[in-house]
Amino acid sequence: DTGVSQDPRHKITKRGQNVTFRCDPISEHNRLYWYRQTLGQGPEFLTYFQNEAQLEKSRLLSDRFSAERPKGSFSTLEIQRTEQGDSAMYLCASSPMGVAGDLGELFFGEGSRLTVL
Amino acid sequence: AQKITQTQPGMFVQEKEAVTLDCTYDTSDPSYGLFWYKQPSSGEMIFLIYQGSYDQQNATEGRYSLNFQKARKSANLVISASQLGDSAMYFCAMRDSGGGFKTIFGAGTRLFVKA
């Protein structure tokens, strides 16, 4: 199965440390999204890419957050100088675009859970 | 501005009965798509059903149907013949061109199916 995969699934870190998450989308999908989800809430949009271009960033994405998709395939989300408020599930999703019959639904990975101590 | 509102934090339904989960949305874009996703306790988001703003008929997908009332800007999910495995969080979501084609989500409704 070639669904969306995320790594690591769980990360525990101390405040002030940097963390990086990786997302491998479905191979033929050109759009890739990052969301953040806290307990009991809906996913909050962070950023998305079309191929290698980062098209939009949420105001939620402070300058401590950076995302890349260098070759239009996998993506990384880095959080620098982590804070306890960064503790959340970070979800990656991918979607095809411009494909006949494409509804625009998102295909999600299982998420990367971050705990900042 | 785009907005999705789900006003039911939690819902209970008896097994084999139908349940409606509410969703209202706000957009100024005439072209948009509405989605429902299910998130079981395992955490993975699963796409359930889609309704386009220009679709004339309500979407159906197996036991799921979407009660789309465009003038009221509502897109309620109806689950028929509830099963224990339907217990999960359900999220309403919207994508429109005014929002740059990103998808935004509501806060969700937790559904509990009782045996």
Short mmCIF file of C-alpha atoms in Angstrom, two decimals:
data_model
loop_
_atom_site.label_atom_id
_atom_site.label_comp_id
_atom_site.label_asym_id
_atom_site.label_seq_id
_atom_site.Cartn_x
_atom_site.Cartn_y
_atom_site.Cartn_z
CA ASP A 1 0.00 0.00 0.00
CA THR A 2 1.38 3.40 -0.91
CA GLY A 3 -0.63 5.67 1.36
CA VAL A 4 0.66 8.76 3.11
CA SER A 5 3.35 7.93 5.61
CA GLN A 6 4.70 10.09 8.41
CA ASP A 7 7.77 9.72 10.53
CA PRO A 8 8.28 9.63 13.43
CA ARG A 9 4.89 8.62 14.79
CA HIS A 10 5.77 9.88 18.24
CA LYS A 11 8.33 12.40 19.41
CA ILE A 12 9.03 13.50 22.96
CA THR A 13 11.39 16.41 23.33
CA LYS A 14 12.46 18.99 25.84
CA ARG A 15 11.47 22.61 25.52
CA GLY A 16 13.91 24.53 23.39
CA GLN A 17 14.95 21.60 21.23
CA ASN A 18 14.37 21.40 17.48
CA VAL A 19 12.27 18.67 15.92
CA THR A 20 11.67 17.62 12.34
CA PHE A 21 8.82 15.59 10.91
CA ARG A 22 8.77 13.92 7.54
CA CYS A 23 5.84 13.18 5.27
CA ASP A 24 5.84 10.98 2.20
CA PRO A 25 2.66 11.59 0.20
CA ILE A 26 0.95 9.29 -2.26
CA SER A 27 3.34 9.32 -5.17
CA GLU A 28 1.09 10.76 -7.86
CA HIS A 29 -0.32 13.50 -5.63
CA ASN A 30 1.02 16.95 -6.34
CA ARG A 31 -0.53 18.73 -3.35
CA LEU A 32 0.72 18.24 0.18
CA TYR A 33 -0.76 19.76 3.33
CA TRP A 34 0.30 20.08 6.94
CA TYR A 35 -2.24 20.40 9.73
CA ARG A 36 -1.98 20.58 13.49
CA GLN A 37 -4.55 18.94 15.71
CA THR A 38 -4.87 19.30 19.46
CA LEU A 39 -6.97 17.00 21.62
CA GLY A 40 -10.68 17.23 20.91
CA GLN A 41 -10.27 19.80 18.16
CA GLY A 42 -10.41 19.76 14.40
CA PRO A 43 -7.28 19.94 12.28
CA GLU A 44 -5.90 23.46 11.88
CA PHE A 45 -4.36 24.32 8.55
CA LEU A 46 -0.66 25.16 8.68
CA THR A 47 0.64 25.20 5.12
CA TYR A 48 0.41 23.52 1.77
CA PHE A 49 2.52 22.83 -1.30
CA GLN A 50 1.75 22.32 -4.91
CA ASN A 51 4.68 20.34 -6.19
CA GLU A 52 7.69 22.09 -4.62
CA ALA A 53 6.05 25.50 -4.29
CA GLN A 54 4.74 26.52 -0.88
CA LEU A 55 1.53 28.30 -1.82
CA GLU A 56 0.13 29.35 1.53
CA LYS A 57 1.14 29.57 5.15
CA SER A 58 -1.24 30.05 8.04
CA ARG A 59 -0.73 32.82 10.55
CA LEU A 60 -0.46 29.94 13.03
CA LEU A 61 2.88 29.12 11.46
CA SER A 62 5.26 31.30 13.46
CA ASP A 63 8.81 31.91 12.35
CA ARG A 64 9.86 28.92 14.46
CA PHE A 65 8.08 26.67 11.97
CA SER A 66 9.41 25.93 8.53
CA ALA A 67 8.26 23.48 5.92
CA GLU A 68 9.91 22.33 2.73
CA ARG A 69 9.15 20.08 -0.16
CA PRO A 70 12.39 20.32 -2.09
CA LYS A 71 11.74 18.00 -5.00
CA GLY A 72 8.00 18.00 -4.99
CA SER A 73 7.89 14.60 -3.33
CA PHE A 74 8.38 14.23 0.42
CA SER A 75 8.06 17.16 2.80
CA THR A 76 9.57 18.10 6.13
CA LEU A 77 8.15 20.25 8.88
CA GLU A 78 10.70 21.64 11.33
CA ILE A 79 9.90 23.30 14.62
CA GLN A 80 12.74 25.23 16.18
CA ARG A 81 13.02 26.07 19.87
CA THR A 82 9.98 24.02 20.76
CA GLU A 83 7.53 25.28 23.36
CA GLN A 84 5.04 23.33 25.42
CA GLY A 85 2.24 24.85 23.35
CA ASP A 86 3.61 23.06 20.32
CA SER A 87 2.49 19.74 21.76
CA ALA A 88 -0.04 18.37 19.27
CA MET A 89 -0.59 15.87 16.52
CA TYR A 90 0.92 17.02 13.23
CA LEU A 91 -1.00 15.63 10.31
CA CYS A 92 0.14 15.42 6.73
CA ALA A 93 -2.26 14.96 3.85
CA SER A 94 -1.94 14.77 0.11
CA SER A 95 -4.31 15.31 -2.76
CA PRO A 96 -4.21 15.10 -6.53
CA MET A 97 -5.10 18.16 -8.49
CA GLY A 98 -6.53 18.51 -11.91
CA VAL A 99 -7.22 14.81 -12.22
CA ALA A 100 -10.53 13.99 -13.83
CA GLY A 101 -12.97 12.96 -11.15
CA ASP A 102 -10.83 14.47 -8.41
CA LEU A 103 -13.06 15.66 -5.61
CA GLY A 104 -10.24 17.29 -3.76
CA GLU A 105 -10.51 14.99 -0.80
CA LEU A 106 -7.48 14.72 1.40
CA PHE A 107 -5.63 11.50 2.06
CA PHE A 108 -4.16 11.66 5.53
CA GLY A 109 -1.23 9.98 7.15
CA GLU A 110 -1.45 8.63 10.67
CA GLY A 111 0.14 11.73 12.13
CA SER A 112 3.19 12.56 14.19
CA ARG A 113 2.45 13.18 17.84
CA LEU A 114 4.71 15.73 19.49
CA THR A 115 5.06 16.07 23.25
CA VAL A 116 7.17 18.94 24.53
CA LEU A 117 8.22 18.59 28.17
CA ALA B 1 -14.06 34.49 5.44
CA GLN B 2 -14.27 30.75 5.40
CA LYS B 3 -15.76 29.14 8.45
CA ILE B 4 -17.15 25.75 9.46
CA THR B 5 -19.35 25.39 12.51
CA GLN B 6 -20.27 22.14 14.21
CA THR B 7 -22.42 22.86 17.23
CA GLN B 8 -22.74 19.35 18.64
CA PRO B 9 -19.68 18.41 20.70
CA GLY B 10 -21.13 14.95 21.36
CA MET B 11 -24.01 12.83 20.13
CA PHE B 12 -25.45 9.52 21.26
CA VAL B 13 -27.36 7.12 19.02
CA GLN B 14 -28.76 3.67 19.53
CA GLU B 15 -27.34 0.96 17.33
CA LYS B 16 -29.32 0.49 14.09
CA GLU B 17 -30.91 3.93 14.33
CA ALA B 18 -30.16 6.94 12.13
CA VAL B 19 -28.33 10.03 13.36
CA THR B 20 -27.78 13.49 11.92
CA LEU B 21 -24.62 15.46 12.57
CA ASP B 22 -24.95 19.19 11.96
CA CYS B 23 -22.65 21.42 9.97
CA THR B 24 -23.00 25.00 8.84
CA TYR B 25 -20.51 26.85 6.73
CA ASP B 26 -19.72 30.33 5.56
CA THR B 27 -18.10 31.35 2.33
CA SER B 28 -18.51 34.09 -0.23
CA ASP B 29 -17.24 31.89 -3.04
CA PRO B 30 -19.97 30.42 -5.28
CA SER B 31 -17.79 27.40 -6.02
CA TYR B 32 -16.87 25.22 -3.09
CA GLY B 33 -16.77 21.64 -1.91
CA LEU B 34 -17.98 20.20 1.34
CA PHE B 35 -16.53 17.08 2.92
CA TRP B 36 -17.09 14.85 5.89
CA TYR B 37 -14.28 12.91 7.51
CA LYS B 38 -14.31 10.28 10.24
CA GLN B 39 -11.54 9.98 12.80
CA PRO B 40 -11.69 6.80 14.88
CA SER B 41 -9.78 6.47 18.10
CA SER B 42 -6.85 5.10 16.11
CA GLY B 43 -6.39 8.67 14.81
CA GLU B 44 -6.37 8.35 11.04
CA MET B 45 -8.72 10.69 9.18
CA ILE B 46 -10.95 8.88 6.71
CA PHE B 47 -12.83 10.63 3.91
CA LEU B 48 -16.55 9.76 3.88
CA ILE B 49 -18.52 11.89 1.46
CA TYR B 50 -18.35 14.96 -0.78
CA GLN B 51 -20.86 17.57 -1.93
CA GLY B 52 -20.10 20.15 -4.57
CA SER B 53 -21.80 23.53 -4.41
CA TYR B 54 -23.26 23.08 -7.88
CA ASP B 55 -24.46 19.53 -7.34
CA GLN B 56 -28.21 19.34 -7.77
CA GLN B 57 -28.69 16.23 -5.71
CA ASN B 58 -27.64 15.36 -2.20
CA ALA B 59 -24.61 13.13 -2.08
CA THR B 60 -24.94 9.56 -0.87
CA GLU B 61 -22.29 6.98 -0.13
CA GLY B 62 -23.55 3.72 1.31
CA ARG B 63 -25.00 4.44 4.76
CA TYR B 64 -23.85 8.07 4.58
CA SER B 65 -25.84 10.84 3.00
CA LEU B 66 -25.38 14.56 3.03
CA ASN B 67 -28.37 16.81 3.57
CA PHE B 68 -27.26 19.86 1.60
CA GLN B 69 -29.31 23.03 2.06
CA LYS B 70 -27.47 25.66 0.09
CA ALA B 71 -29.60 28.64 1.05
CA ARG B 72 -29.16 27.83 4.72
CA LYS B 73 -25.47 27.04 4.20
CA SER B 74 -25.83 23.73 5.94
CA ALA B 75 -24.38 20.34 5.07
CA ASN B 76 -25.55 17.83 7.63
CA LEU B 77 -24.30 14.26 7.61
CA VAL B 78 -26.88 11.52 8.03
CA ILE B 79 -25.70 8.08 9.08
CA SER B 80 -28.34 5.41 8.67
CA ALA B 81 -28.47 2.10 10.54
CA SER B 82 -25.71 3.07 12.99
CA GLN B 83 -23.14 0.46 13.88
CA LEU B 84 -20.86 0.23 16.90
CA GLY B 85 -17.93 0.88 14.57
CA ASP B 86 -19.39 4.28 13.74
CA SER B 87 -18.30 5.57 17.15
CA ALA B 88 -15.71 8.19 16.28
CA MET B 89 -15.09 11.90 15.77
CA TYR B 90 -16.70 13.35 12.66
CA PHE B 91 -15.43 16.49 10.99
CA CYS B 92 -17.13 18.68 8.45
CA ALA B 93 -14.75 20.45 6.09
CA MET B 94 -14.83 22.91 3.21
CA ARG B 95 -12.60 23.87 0.35
CA ASP B 96 -13.14 26.90 -1.86
CA SER B 97 -11.11 28.89 -4.32
CA GLY B 98 -11.32 32.02 -2.19
CA GLY B 99 -9.44 30.14 0.48
CA GLY B 100 -6.72 29.20 -1.97
CA PHE B 101 -8.07 25.69 -2.32
CA LYS B 102 -7.01 24.74 1.16
CA THR B 103 -9.44 22.69 3.23
CA ILE B 104 -10.62 23.96 6.59
CA PHE B 105 -12.26 21.84 9.27
CA GLY B 106 -14.87 22.29 11.94
CA ALA B 107 -14.29 21.43 15.58
CA GLY B 108 -15.93 18.04 15.17
CA THR B 109 -18.68 15.98 16.75
CA ARG B 110 -17.97 12.89 18.79
CA LEU B 111 -20.51 10.17 18.04
CA PHE B 112 -21.21 7.42 20.54
CA VAL B 113 -23.16 4.41 19.29
CA LYS B 114 -24.87 2.45 22.08
CA ALA B 115 -25.53 -1.27 21.87
#
